Amino acid sequence: IDHADELRRAVPKGVEYIGTYVMTWGNDTDKGSWRDLYRLDSYAALDRLAAVSKDPESALGRLQREGFRYLDMSRRPERWTHNLLKSVVDATVINSPVDESRELAGARR
């Protein structure tokens, strides 16, 4: 909370820090963990974000390293997740039929 505005100013061109959110419910084992959300205007912005994050002199890198102190390192790293989401209006969606045997229980036609 104390660093949200600083994070917004520290991201590179093409990146917007949306905020930090806690996982409150879902069908996975990540409840109680948090997610930092960033909006990227291009895949090139992702590369700029990675470069700034690795830069030991950058404000964003410093803020991220400070935040990493709160990571629970006893959790198995394979349970840590990173997700890259794309707007459905920009995504290529393949419409493939689902076999009846694979439908979810209670699915309606």
Tab-separated table of N, CA and C in Angstrom:
chain	number	residue	atom	x	y	z
A	1	ILE	N	0.841	-1.184	0.000
A	1	ILE	CA	0.000	0.000	0.000
A	1	ILE	C	0.886	1.247	0.000
A	2	ASP	N	1.934	1.203	0.810
A	2	ASP	CA	2.808	2.373	0.927
A	2	ASP	C	3.554	2.675	-0.366
A	3	HIS	N	3.733	1.676	-1.236
A	3	HIS	CA	4.576	1.859	-2.418
A	3	HIS	C	3.820	1.794	-3.736
A	4	ALA	N	2.497	1.758	-3.712
A	4	ALA	CA	1.723	1.613	-4.944
A	4	ALA	C	2.016	2.734	-5.941
A	5	ASP	N	2.022	3.972	-5.485
A	5	ASP	CA	2.295	5.087	-6.402
A	5	ASP	C	3.715	5.032	-6.938
A	6	GLU	N	4.642	4.640	-6.088
A	6	GLU	CA	6.041	4.523	-6.517
A	6	GLU	C	6.178	3.422	-7.569
A	7	LEU	N	5.475	2.316	-7.394
A	7	LEU	CA	5.490	1.240	-8.391
A	7	LEU	C	4.923	1.727	-9.721
A	8	ARG	N	3.840	2.480	-9.670
A	8	ARG	CA	3.238	3.006	-10.908
A	8	ARG	C	4.223	3.900	-11.670
A	9	ARG	N	5.011	4.667	-10.949
A	9	ARG	CA	5.983	5.557	-11.600
A	9	ARG	C	7.218	4.799	-12.080
A	10	ALA	N	7.518	3.653	-11.506
A	10	ALA	CA	8.773	2.951	-11.771
A	10	ALA	C	8.731	2.029	-12.985
A	11	VAL	N	7.538	1.710	-13.479
A	11	VAL	CA	7.461	0.768	-14.602
A	11	VAL	C	7.887	1.448	-15.902
A	12	PRO	N	8.420	0.677	-16.837
A	12	PRO	CA	8.886	1.266	-18.098
A	12	PRO	C	7.723	1.609	-19.041
A	13	LYS	N	8.054	2.279	-20.118
A	13	LYS	CA	7.080	2.666	-21.139
A	13	LYS	C	6.332	1.436	-21.645
A	14	GLY	N	5.023	1.583	-21.778
A	14	GLY	CA	4.204	0.484	-22.286
A	14	GLY	C	3.702	-0.458	-21.212
A	15	VAL	N	4.049	-0.178	-19.948
A	15	VAL	CA	3.632	-1.026	-18.833
A	15	VAL	C	2.848	-0.168	-17.844
A	16	GLU	N	1.745	-0.708	-17.368
A	16	GLU	CA	0.954	-0.033	-16.331
A	16	GLU	C	0.834	-0.973	-15.143
A	17	TYR	N	1.248	-0.506	-13.978
A	17	TYR	CA	1.042	-1.271	-12.739
A	17	TYR	C	-0.419	-1.070	-12.349
A	18	ILE	N	-1.195	-2.153	-12.347
A	18	ILE	CA	-2.623	-2.076	-12.026
A	18	ILE	C	-2.833	-2.128	-10.519
A	19	GLY	N	-2.092	-2.991	-9.854
A	19	GLY	CA	-2.230	-3.105	-8.414
A	19	GLY	C	-1.809	-4.478	-7.929
A	20	THR	N	-1.862	-4.660	-6.629
A	20	THR	CA	-1.528	-5.934	-6.003
A	20	THR	C	-2.792	-6.475	-5.353
A	21	TYR	N	-3.089	-7.726	-5.645
A	21	TYR	CA	-4.328	-8.356	-5.191
A	21	TYR	C	-4.007	-9.651	-4.458
A	22	VAL	N	-4.821	-9.976	-3.475
A	22	VAL	CA	-4.647	-11.230	-2.732
A	22	VAL	C	-5.636	-12.258	-3.275
A	23	MET	N	-5.193	-13.496	-3.375
A	23	MET	CA	-6.045	-14.592	-3.821
A	23	MET	C	-6.930	-14.990	-2.640
A	24	THR	N	-8.228	-14.755	-2.748
A	24	THR	CA	-9.127	-15.034	-1.628
A	24	THR	C	-9.876	-16.345	-1.779
A	25	TRP	N	-10.161	-16.761	-3.018
A	25	TRP	CA	-10.790	-18.063	-3.222
A	25	TRP	C	-10.526	-18.517	-4.650
A	26	GLY	N	-10.666	-19.775	-4.869
A	26	GLY	CA	-10.451	-20.362	-6.186
A	26	GLY	C	-10.327	-21.861	-6.061
A	27	ASN	N	-10.020	-22.510	-7.160
A	27	ASN	CA	-9.926	-23.963	-7.140
A	27	ASN	C	-8.472	-24.429	-7.179
A	28	ASP	N	-7.590	-23.648	-6.615
A	28	ASP	CA	-6.184	-24.030	-6.597
A	28	ASP	C	-5.630	-23.920	-5.179
A	29	THR	N	-4.347	-24.085	-5.063
A	29	THR	CA	-3.724	-24.095	-3.736
A	29	THR	C	-3.055	-22.767	-3.397
A	30	ASP	N	-3.408	-21.712	-4.109
A	30	ASP	CA	-2.722	-20.440	-3.949
A	30	ASP	C	-3.453	-19.439	-3.070
A	31	LYS	N	-4.512	-19.861	-2.394
A	31	LYS	CA	-5.240	-18.922	-1.552
A	31	LYS	C	-4.314	-18.313	-0.505
A	32	GLY	N	-4.454	-17.005	-0.313
A	32	GLY	CA	-3.596	-16.302	0.627
A	32	GLY	C	-2.361	-15.707	-0.013
A	33	SER	N	-2.059	-16.116	-1.251
A	33	SER	CA	-0.919	-15.509	-1.937
A	33	SER	C	-1.396	-14.253	-2.662
A	34	TRP	N	-0.476	-13.496	-3.212
A	34	TRP	CA	-0.865	-12.266	-3.875
A	34	TRP	C	-0.397	-12.264	-5.314
A	35	ARG	N	-0.971	-11.368	-6.080
A	35	ARG	CA	-0.617	-11.193	-7.487
A	35	ARG	C	-0.390	-9.703	-7.744
A	36	ASP	N	0.737	-9.397	-8.348
A	36	ASP	CA	0.976	-8.052	-8.868
A	36	ASP	C	0.492	-8.067	-10.311
A	37	LEU	N	-0.409	-7.163	-10.654
A	37	LEU	CA	-0.964	-7.129	-12.003
A	37	LEU	C	-0.402	-5.945	-12.782
A	38	TYR	N	0.051	-6.236	-13.994
A	38	TYR	CA	0.593	-5.230	-14.900
A	38	TYR	C	-0.131	-5.337	-16.237
A	39	ARG	N	-0.433	-4.212	-16.846
A	39	ARG	CA	-0.997	-4.180	-18.194
A	39	ARG	C	0.132	-3.824	-19.145
A	40	LEU	N	0.290	-4.613	-20.196
A	40	LEU	CA	1.349	-4.413	-21.175
A	40	LEU	C	0.728	-4.024	-22.506
A	41	ASP	N	1.315	-3.059	-23.198
A	41	ASP	CA	0.761	-2.684	-24.495
A	41	ASP	C	1.348	-3.503	-25.644
A	42	SER	N	2.357	-4.323	-25.338
A	42	SER	CA	2.987	-5.144	-26.379
A	42	SER	C	3.890	-6.189	-25.725
A	43	TYR	N	4.319	-7.146	-26.523
A	43	TYR	CA	5.284	-8.114	-26.011
A	43	TYR	C	6.634	-7.431	-25.760
A	44	ALA	N	6.925	-6.371	-26.496
A	44	ALA	CA	8.163	-5.619	-26.262
A	44	ALA	C	8.152	-4.989	-24.868
A	45	ALA	N	6.976	-4.568	-24.406
A	45	ALA	CA	6.869	-4.012	-23.053
A	45	ALA	C	7.225	-5.065	-22.012
A	46	LEU	N	6.893	-6.316	-22.277
A	46	LEU	CA	7.259	-7.404	-21.371
A	46	LEU	C	8.781	-7.515	-21.268
A	47	ASP	N	9.452	-7.380	-22.401
A	47	ASP	CA	10.921	-7.409	-22.397
A	47	ASP	C	11.495	-6.225	-21.614
A	48	ARG	N	10.907	-5.031	-21.785
A	48	ARG	CA	11.373	-3.857	-21.036
A	48	ARG	C	11.144	-4.040	-19.544
A	49	LEU	N	10.001	-4.617	-19.193
A	49	LEU	CA	9.700	-4.868	-17.779
A	49	LEU	C	10.727	-5.831	-17.182
A	50	ALA	N	11.074	-6.874	-17.916
A	50	ALA	CA	12.071	-7.838	-17.433
A	50	ALA	C	13.430	-7.165	-17.256
A	51	ALA	N	13.817	-6.323	-18.213
A	51	ALA	CA	15.123	-5.655	-18.127
A	51	ALA	C	15.179	-4.705	-16.938
A	52	VAL	N	14.133	-3.926	-16.736
A	52	VAL	CA	14.117	-2.983	-15.612
A	52	VAL	C	14.098	-3.740	-14.284
A	53	SER	N	13.385	-4.859	-14.244
A	53	SER	CA	13.320	-5.656	-13.013
A	53	SER	C	14.692	-6.207	-12.622
A	54	LYS	N	15.510	-6.532	-13.626
A	54	LYS	CA	16.844	-7.091	-13.367
A	54	LYS	C	17.882	-6.019	-13.053
A	55	ASP	N	17.584	-4.780	-13.401
A	55	ASP	CA	18.542	-3.687	-13.214
A	55	ASP	C	18.696	-3.372	-11.725
A	56	PRO	N	19.877	-3.597	-11.144
A	56	PRO	CA	20.058	-3.355	-9.713
A	56	PRO	C	19.938	-1.885	-9.321
A	57	GLU	N	20.012	-0.981	-10.305
A	57	GLU	CA	19.926	0.456	-10.021
A	57	GLU	C	18.516	1.023	-10.213
A	58	SER	N	17.576	0.202	-10.727
A	58	SER	CA	16.249	0.743	-11.029
A	58	SER	C	15.363	0.780	-9.786
A	59	ALA	N	14.451	1.747	-9.764
A	59	ALA	CA	13.498	1.849	-8.653
A	59	ALA	C	12.588	0.624	-8.622
A	60	LEU	N	12.175	0.160	-9.799
A	60	LEU	CA	11.305	-1.015	-9.839
A	60	LEU	C	12.024	-2.249	-9.293
A	61	GLY	N	13.263	-2.436	-9.699
A	61	GLY	CA	14.037	-3.565	-9.190
A	61	GLY	C	14.166	-3.520	-7.669
A	62	ARG	N	14.433	-2.332	-7.140
A	62	ARG	CA	14.545	-2.171	-5.684
A	62	ARG	C	13.229	-2.522	-5.001
A	63	LEU	N	12.124	-2.006	-5.529
A	63	LEU	CA	10.814	-2.281	-4.931
A	63	LEU	C	10.474	-3.771	-4.995
A	64	GLN	N	10.794	-4.401	-6.103
A	64	GLN	CA	10.525	-5.835	-6.220
A	64	GLN	C	11.371	-6.632	-5.240
A	65	ARG	N	12.637	-6.285	-5.109
A	65	ARG	CA	13.494	-7.009	-4.153
A	65	ARG	C	12.987	-6.835	-2.728
A	66	GLU	N	12.502	-5.642	-2.396
A	66	GLU	CA	11.923	-5.431	-1.066
A	66	GLU	C	10.692	-6.309	-0.886
A	67	GLY	N	9.872	-6.409	-1.903
A	67	GLY	CA	8.678	-7.250	-1.824
A	67	GLY	C	9.003	-8.725	-1.716
A	68	PHE	N	10.090	-9.148	-2.349
A	68	PHE	CA	10.483	-10.558	-2.304
A	68	PHE	C	10.808	-11.019	-0.886
A	69	ARG	N	11.130	-10.075	-0.012
A	69	ARG	CA	11.417	-10.450	1.379
A	69	ARG	C	10.200	-11.079	2.042
A	70	TYR	N	9.021	-10.825	1.493
A	70	TYR	CA	7.790	-11.354	2.081
A	70	TYR	C	7.362	-12.685	1.464
A	71	LEU	N	8.131	-13.193	0.512
A	71	LEU	CA	7.804	-14.482	-0.096
A	71	LEU	C	8.021	-15.611	0.907
A	72	ASP	N	7.136	-16.556	0.887
A	72	ASP	CA	7.280	-17.748	1.721
A	72	ASP	C	8.158	-18.738	0.964
A	73	MET	N	9.436	-18.734	1.270
A	73	MET	CA	10.395	-19.575	0.544
A	73	MET	C	10.260	-21.054	0.902
A	74	SER	N	9.448	-21.366	1.915
A	74	SER	CA	9.238	-22.783	2.246
A	74	SER	C	8.262	-23.439	1.275
A	75	ARG	N	7.532	-22.629	0.504
A	75	ARG	CA	6.625	-23.185	-0.499
A	75	ARG	C	7.440	-23.721	-1.663
A	76	ARG	N	6.981	-24.776	-2.233
A	76	ARG	CA	7.696	-25.353	-3.377
A	76	ARG	C	7.628	-24.384	-4.566
A	77	PRO	N	8.758	-24.088	-5.195
A	77	PRO	CA	8.766	-23.151	-6.330
A	77	PRO	C	7.857	-23.579	-7.478
A	78	GLU	N	7.632	-24.874	-7.667
A	78	GLU	CA	6.761	-25.311	-8.770
A	78	GLU	C	5.310	-24.882	-8.554
A	79	ARG	N	4.978	-24.427	-7.337
A	79	ARG	CA	3.630	-23.928	-7.075
A	79	ARG	C	3.517	-22.431	-7.341
A	80	TRP	N	4.633	-21.769	-7.589
A	80	TRP	CA	4.583	-20.341	-7.902
A	80	TRP	C	4.126	-20.204	-9.341
A	81	THR	N	3.294	-19.241	-9.616
A	81	THR	CA	2.768	-19.106	-10.963
A	81	THR	C	2.960	-17.697	-11.500
A	82	HIS	N	3.097	-17.632	-12.791
A	82	HIS	CA	3.088	-16.380	-13.536
A	82	HIS	C	2.122	-16.603	-14.688
A	83	ASN	N	1.291	-15.635	-14.965
A	83	ASN	CA	0.303	-15.771	-16.022
A	83	ASN	C	0.393	-14.585	-16.954
A	84	LEU	N	0.305	-14.850	-18.228
A	84	LEU	CA	0.237	-13.798	-19.235
A	84	LEU	C	-1.133	-13.920	-19.877
A	85	LEU	N	-1.991	-12.933	-19.643
A	85	LEU	CA	-3.354	-12.955	-20.150
A	85	LEU	C	-3.465	-12.039	-21.356
A	86	LYS	N	-4.303	-12.442	-22.299
A	86	LYS	CA	-4.536	-11.641	-23.489
A	86	LYS	C	-6.032	-11.408	-23.621
A	87	SER	N	-6.422	-10.204	-23.976
A	87	SER	CA	-7.833	-9.886	-24.149
A	87	SER	C	-8.457	-10.844	-25.150
A	88	VAL	N	-9.641	-11.311	-24.845
A	88	VAL	CA	-10.305	-12.263	-25.725
A	88	VAL	C	-10.571	-11.662	-27.102
A	89	VAL	N	-10.734	-10.358	-27.187
A	89	VAL	CA	-10.976	-9.749	-28.495
A	89	VAL	C	-9.719	-9.719	-29.356
A	90	ASP	N	-8.554	-9.897	-28.746
A	90	ASP	CA	-7.298	-9.945	-29.491
A	90	ASP	C	-6.733	-11.351	-29.616
A	91	ALA	N	-7.305	-12.298	-28.911
A	91	ALA	CA	-6.757	-13.656	-28.874
A	91	ALA	C	-7.278	-14.489	-30.035
A	92	THR	N	-6.492	-15.458	-30.426
A	92	THR	CA	-6.935	-16.452	-31.388
A	92	THR	C	-7.602	-17.560	-30.600
A	93	VAL	N	-8.884	-17.753	-30.837
A	93	VAL	CA	-9.645	-18.757	-30.109
A	93	VAL	C	-10.008	-19.865	-31.083
A	94	ILE	N	-9.648	-21.085	-30.748
A	94	ILE	CA	-9.965	-22.233	-31.581
A	94	ILE	C	-11.240	-22.853	-31.056
A	95	ASN	N	-12.243	-22.907	-31.864
A	95	ASN	CA	-13.528	-23.461	-31.467
A	95	ASN	C	-13.562	-24.929	-31.869
A	96	SER	N	-13.207	-25.781	-30.948
A	96	SER	CA	-13.226	-27.212	-31.237
A	96	SER	C	-14.358	-27.864	-30.459
A	97	PRO	N	-15.076	-28.779	-31.102
A	97	PRO	CA	-16.183	-29.435	-30.398
A	97	PRO	C	-15.672	-30.271	-29.222
A	98	VAL	N	-16.477	-30.313	-28.179
A	98	VAL	CA	-16.131	-31.082	-26.984
A	98	VAL	C	-16.913	-32.387	-27.025
A	99	ASP	N	-16.195	-33.487	-26.869
A	99	ASP	CA	-16.874	-34.775	-26.803
A	99	ASP	C	-17.827	-34.788	-25.632
A	100	GLU	N	-18.970	-35.412	-25.817
A	100	GLU	CA	-19.961	-35.474	-24.745
A	100	GLU	C	-19.367	-36.074	-23.480
A	101	SER	N	-18.461	-37.026	-23.628
A	101	SER	CA	-17.862	-37.666	-22.457
A	101	SER	C	-16.964	-36.710	-21.679
A	102	ARG	N	-16.547	-35.610	-22.299
A	102	ARG	CA	-15.655	-34.662	-21.644
A	102	ARG	C	-16.393	-33.467	-21.068
A	103	GLU	N	-17.700	-33.398	-21.245
A	103	GLU	CA	-18.454	-32.267	-20.728
A	103	GLU	C	-18.452	-32.282	-19.208
A	104	LEU	N	-18.525	-31.095	-18.628
A	104	LEU	CA	-18.596	-30.983	-17.175
A	104	LEU	C	-19.911	-31.563	-16.686
A	105	ALA	N	-19.895	-32.097	-15.502
A	105	ALA	CA	-21.122	-32.620	-14.894
A	105	ALA	C	-22.157	-31.509	-14.813
A	106	GLY	N	-23.353	-31.815	-15.231
A	106	GLY	CA	-24.433	-30.834	-15.163
A	106	GLY	C	-24.435	-29.848	-16.321
A	107	ALA	N	-23.533	-30.025	-17.302
A	107	ALA	CA	-23.504	-29.113	-18.447
A	107	ALA	C	-24.787	-29.240	-19.253
A	108	ARG	N	-25.283	-28.121	-19.700
A	108	ARG	CA	-26.520	-28.115	-20.488
A	108	ARG	C	-26.175	-27.868	-21.945
A	109	ARG	N	-27.011	-28.386	-22.792
A	109	ARG	CA	-26.812	-28.177	-24.233
A	109	ARG	C	-27.619	-27.005	-24.707
